[in-house]
Coordinates of C-alpha atoms and ligand atoms in Angstrom, one line a residue:
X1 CA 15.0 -40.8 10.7
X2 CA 11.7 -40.3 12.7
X3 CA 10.3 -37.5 14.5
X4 CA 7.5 -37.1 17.4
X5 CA 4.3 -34.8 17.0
X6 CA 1.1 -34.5 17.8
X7 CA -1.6 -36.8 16.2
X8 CA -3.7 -35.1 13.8
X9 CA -7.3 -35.3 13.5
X10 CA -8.0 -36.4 10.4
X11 CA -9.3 -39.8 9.2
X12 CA -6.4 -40.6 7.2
X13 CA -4.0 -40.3 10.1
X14 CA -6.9 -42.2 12.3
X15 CA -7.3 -45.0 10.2
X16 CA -3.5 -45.4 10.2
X17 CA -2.9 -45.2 14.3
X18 CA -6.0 -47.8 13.8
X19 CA -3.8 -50.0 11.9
X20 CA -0.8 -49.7 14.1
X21 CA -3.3 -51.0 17.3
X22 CA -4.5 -53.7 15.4
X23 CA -1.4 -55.3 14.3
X24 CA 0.3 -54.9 18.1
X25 CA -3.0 -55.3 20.3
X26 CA -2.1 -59.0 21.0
X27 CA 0.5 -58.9 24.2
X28 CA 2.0 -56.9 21.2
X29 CA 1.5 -58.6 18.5
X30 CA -0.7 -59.1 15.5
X31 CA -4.5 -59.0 16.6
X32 CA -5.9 -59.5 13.8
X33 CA -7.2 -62.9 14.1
X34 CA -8.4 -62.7 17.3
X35 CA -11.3 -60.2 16.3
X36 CA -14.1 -60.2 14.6
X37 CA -14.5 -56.8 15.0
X38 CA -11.7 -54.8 15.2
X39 CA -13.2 -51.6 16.5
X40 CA -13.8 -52.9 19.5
X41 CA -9.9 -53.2 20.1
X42 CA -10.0 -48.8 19.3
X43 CA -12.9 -47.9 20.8
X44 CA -10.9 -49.1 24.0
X45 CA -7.3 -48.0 23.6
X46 CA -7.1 -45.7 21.0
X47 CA -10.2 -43.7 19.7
X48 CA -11.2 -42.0 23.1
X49 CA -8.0 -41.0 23.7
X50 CA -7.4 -39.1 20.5
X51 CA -11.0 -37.4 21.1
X52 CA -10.4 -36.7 24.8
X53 CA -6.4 -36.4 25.1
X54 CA -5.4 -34.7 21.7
X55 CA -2.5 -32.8 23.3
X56 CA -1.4 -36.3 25.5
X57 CA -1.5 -38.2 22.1
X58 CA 2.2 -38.5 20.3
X59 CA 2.7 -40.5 17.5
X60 CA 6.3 -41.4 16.2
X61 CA 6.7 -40.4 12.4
X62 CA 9.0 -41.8 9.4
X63 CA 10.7 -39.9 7.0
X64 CA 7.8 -39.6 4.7
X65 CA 6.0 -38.2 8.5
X66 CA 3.9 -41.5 8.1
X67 CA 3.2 -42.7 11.4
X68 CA 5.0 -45.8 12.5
X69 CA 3.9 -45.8 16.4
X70 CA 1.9 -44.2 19.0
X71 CA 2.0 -43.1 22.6
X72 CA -1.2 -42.2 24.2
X73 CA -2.4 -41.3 27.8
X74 CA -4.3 -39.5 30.2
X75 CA -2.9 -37.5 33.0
X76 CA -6.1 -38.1 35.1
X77 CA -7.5 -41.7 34.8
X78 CA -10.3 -41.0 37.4
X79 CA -11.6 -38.3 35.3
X80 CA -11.1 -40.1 31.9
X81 CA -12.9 -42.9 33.1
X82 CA -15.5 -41.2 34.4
X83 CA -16.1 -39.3 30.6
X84 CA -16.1 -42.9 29.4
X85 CA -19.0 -44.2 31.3
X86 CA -21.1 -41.0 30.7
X87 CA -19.8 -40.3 26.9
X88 CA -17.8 -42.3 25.5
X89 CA -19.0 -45.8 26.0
X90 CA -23.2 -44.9 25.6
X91 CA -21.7 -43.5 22.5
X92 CA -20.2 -46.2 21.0
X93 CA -22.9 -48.5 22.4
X94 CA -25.2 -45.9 20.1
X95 CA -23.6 -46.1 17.0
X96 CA -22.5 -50.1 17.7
X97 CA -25.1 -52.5 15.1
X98 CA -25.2 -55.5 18.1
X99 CA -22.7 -58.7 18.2
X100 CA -24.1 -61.4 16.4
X101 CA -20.9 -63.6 16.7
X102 CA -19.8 -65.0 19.9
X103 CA -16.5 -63.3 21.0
X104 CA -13.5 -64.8 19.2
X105 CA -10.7 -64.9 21.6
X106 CA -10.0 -64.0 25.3
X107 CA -9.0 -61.0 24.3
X108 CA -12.4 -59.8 22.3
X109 CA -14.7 -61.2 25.5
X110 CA -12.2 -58.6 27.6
X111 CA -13.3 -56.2 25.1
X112 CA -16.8 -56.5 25.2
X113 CA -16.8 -56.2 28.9
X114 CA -15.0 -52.9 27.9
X115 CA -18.0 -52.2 25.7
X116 CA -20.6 -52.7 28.8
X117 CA -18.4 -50.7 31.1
X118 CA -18.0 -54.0 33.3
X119 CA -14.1 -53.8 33.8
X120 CA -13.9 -52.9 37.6
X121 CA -11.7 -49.8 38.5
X122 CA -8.8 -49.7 40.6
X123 CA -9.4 -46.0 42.9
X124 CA -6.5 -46.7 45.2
X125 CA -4.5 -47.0 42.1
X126 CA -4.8 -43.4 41.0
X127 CA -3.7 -41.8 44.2
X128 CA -0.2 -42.8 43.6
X129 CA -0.8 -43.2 40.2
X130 CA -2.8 -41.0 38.3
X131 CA -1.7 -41.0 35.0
X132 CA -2.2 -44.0 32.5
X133 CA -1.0 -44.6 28.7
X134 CA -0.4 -46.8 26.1
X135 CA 2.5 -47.1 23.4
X136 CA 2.6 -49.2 20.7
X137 CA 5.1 -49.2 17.7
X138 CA 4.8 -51.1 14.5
X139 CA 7.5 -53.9 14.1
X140 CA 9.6 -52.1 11.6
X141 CA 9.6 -48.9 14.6
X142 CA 10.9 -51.4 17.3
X143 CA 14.6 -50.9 18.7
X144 CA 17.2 -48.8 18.2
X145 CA 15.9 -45.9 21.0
X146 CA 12.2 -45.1 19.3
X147 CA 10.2 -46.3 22.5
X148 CA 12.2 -44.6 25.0
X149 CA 12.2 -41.5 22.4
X150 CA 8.3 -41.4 22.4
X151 CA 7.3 -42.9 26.2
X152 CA 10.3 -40.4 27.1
X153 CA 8.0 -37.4 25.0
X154 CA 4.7 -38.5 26.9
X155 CA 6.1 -38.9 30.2
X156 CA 7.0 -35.6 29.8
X157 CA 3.8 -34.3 28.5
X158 CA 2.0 -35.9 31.7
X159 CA 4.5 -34.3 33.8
X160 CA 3.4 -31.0 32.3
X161 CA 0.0 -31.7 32.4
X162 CA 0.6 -32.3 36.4
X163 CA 0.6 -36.0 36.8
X164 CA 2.8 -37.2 39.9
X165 CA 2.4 -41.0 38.9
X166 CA 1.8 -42.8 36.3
X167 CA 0.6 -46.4 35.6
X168 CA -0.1 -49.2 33.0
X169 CA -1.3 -52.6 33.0
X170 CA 0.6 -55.2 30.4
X171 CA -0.1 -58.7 29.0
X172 CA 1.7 -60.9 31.0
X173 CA 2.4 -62.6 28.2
X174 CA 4.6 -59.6 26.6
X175 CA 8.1 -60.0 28.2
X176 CA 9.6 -57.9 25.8
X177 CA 7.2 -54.6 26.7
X178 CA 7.8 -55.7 30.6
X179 CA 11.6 -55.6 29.8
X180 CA 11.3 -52.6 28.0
X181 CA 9.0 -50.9 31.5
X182 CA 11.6 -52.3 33.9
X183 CA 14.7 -51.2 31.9
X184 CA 12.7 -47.8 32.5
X185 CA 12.2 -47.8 36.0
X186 CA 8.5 -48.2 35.9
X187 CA 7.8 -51.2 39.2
X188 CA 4.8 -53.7 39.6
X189 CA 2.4 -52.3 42.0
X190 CA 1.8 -55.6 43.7
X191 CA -1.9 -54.2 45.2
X192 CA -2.8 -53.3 41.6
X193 CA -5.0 -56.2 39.8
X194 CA -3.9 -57.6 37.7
X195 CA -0.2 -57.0 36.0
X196 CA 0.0 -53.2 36.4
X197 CA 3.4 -51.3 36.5
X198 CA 3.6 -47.7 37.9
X199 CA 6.5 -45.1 37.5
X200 CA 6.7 -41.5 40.1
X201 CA 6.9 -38.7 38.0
X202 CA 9.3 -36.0 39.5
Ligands
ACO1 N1 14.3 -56.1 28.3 C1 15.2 -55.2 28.8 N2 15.5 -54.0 28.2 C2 14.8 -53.7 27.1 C3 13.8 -54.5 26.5 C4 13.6 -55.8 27.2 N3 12.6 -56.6 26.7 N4 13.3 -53.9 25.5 C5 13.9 -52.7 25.4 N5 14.8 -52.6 26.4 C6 15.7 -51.5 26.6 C7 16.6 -51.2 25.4 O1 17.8 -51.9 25.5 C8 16.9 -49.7 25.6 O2 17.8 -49.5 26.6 P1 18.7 -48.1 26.6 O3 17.9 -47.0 26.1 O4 19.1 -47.9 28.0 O5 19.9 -48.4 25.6 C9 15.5 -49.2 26.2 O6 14.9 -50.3 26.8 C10 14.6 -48.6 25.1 O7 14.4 -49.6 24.1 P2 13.7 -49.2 22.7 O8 14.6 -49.6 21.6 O9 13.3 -47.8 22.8 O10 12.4 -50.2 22.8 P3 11.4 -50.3 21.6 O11 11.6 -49.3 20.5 O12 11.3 -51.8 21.2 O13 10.0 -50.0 22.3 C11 8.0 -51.2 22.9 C12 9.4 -50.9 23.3 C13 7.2 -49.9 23.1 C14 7.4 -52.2 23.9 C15 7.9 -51.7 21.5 O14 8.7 -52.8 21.3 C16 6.5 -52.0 21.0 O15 5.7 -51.1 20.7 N6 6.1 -53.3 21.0 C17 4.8 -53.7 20.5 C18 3.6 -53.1 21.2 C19 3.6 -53.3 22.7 O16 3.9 -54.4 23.2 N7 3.2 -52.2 23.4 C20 3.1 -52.2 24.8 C21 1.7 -52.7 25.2 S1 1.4 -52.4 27.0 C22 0.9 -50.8 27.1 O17 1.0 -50.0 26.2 C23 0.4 -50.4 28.4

């Protein structure tokens, strides 16, 4: 039995939704190995969204109301980005001690660019698109109806929050979340760069 609710603030819960995007951050799977420092994977899909989006961040809950997944978003990209490169990122870059490694993996270099603010931004996107999220679920969360029970919950609470689109970009490597988007309805936006997927919200 699971239920979905807001995330909670504390750093019990946090460290918890931080284990969850660690061990599904790799075209959803374990990332663990690919970083030597794993808070650069939250610092760019979890932690500002829980700061900035607290009502637009849903987490999936098991019996003992432990979380086992998360859906996260913003109904206005442009705006959320734009907090990011005047808040969020100098922030992090504040507090961050400086790389002495080189990056890992692929996916560590990607998120150092993250780190600089260097990942180019897609305006076009957000007219027909405005909204963005993540979900991830733990392996033991996966199937039986618990990602369409919490996208289902977001999509909702990004309708609400006035969103007419909504988009995401994927690994093209993870063919079961592209499955999983498509069953949906969501549909590649072929202008997008990259692998992005967008869905109308009516
Ligand atoms: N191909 C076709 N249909 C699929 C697939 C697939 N690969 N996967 C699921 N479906 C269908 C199911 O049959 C089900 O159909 P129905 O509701 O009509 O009967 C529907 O989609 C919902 O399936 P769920 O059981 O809810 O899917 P699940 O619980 O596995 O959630 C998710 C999918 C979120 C991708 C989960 O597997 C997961 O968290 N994976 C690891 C992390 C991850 O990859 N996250 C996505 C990263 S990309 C991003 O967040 C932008």
């Amino acid at each position: 039995m699971v239920t979905v609710r807001r995330a909670r603030s504390d750093a019990h819960e946090r460290s918890r939704l931080a284990e969850i995007c660690l061990l599904t951050g790799a075209a959803g799977g374990d990332a663990t190995d690919l970083l030597s420092d794993p808070t650069l994977l939250t610092d760019a899909y979890l932690t500002p969204y829980l700061e900035r989006e607290p009502d637009l961040c849903l987490v999936l809950a098991d019996e003992a109301d432990v979380p086992v997944g998360y859906a996260i978003g913003t109904a206005d990209t442009a705006a959320f980005e734009q907090w990011c490169t005047a808040q969020w990122w100098p922030s992090v870059r504040a507090r961050s001690t400086g790389r002495t490694s080189p990056p890992r993996s692929d996916l560590e270099r990607h998120l150092v660019d993250r780190l600089a603010d260097r990942v180019p931004k897609d305006p076009q996107l957000l007219e027909r698109f405005p909204a963005h999220l993540h979900i991830d679920l733990l392996p033991v969360a996966q199937g039986g109806g618990n990602g369409r029970r919490l996208i289902t919950a977001l999509l909702d609470a990004l309708r609400a929050a006035g969103a007419h689109g909504v988009h995401l970009g994927v690994d093209p490597a993870n063919e079961r979340a592209l499955g999983f988007y498509r069953h949906l309805g969501f549909e590649v936006v072929p202008e997008a760069k990259g692998l992005v997927l967008g869905l109308a919200l009516r």
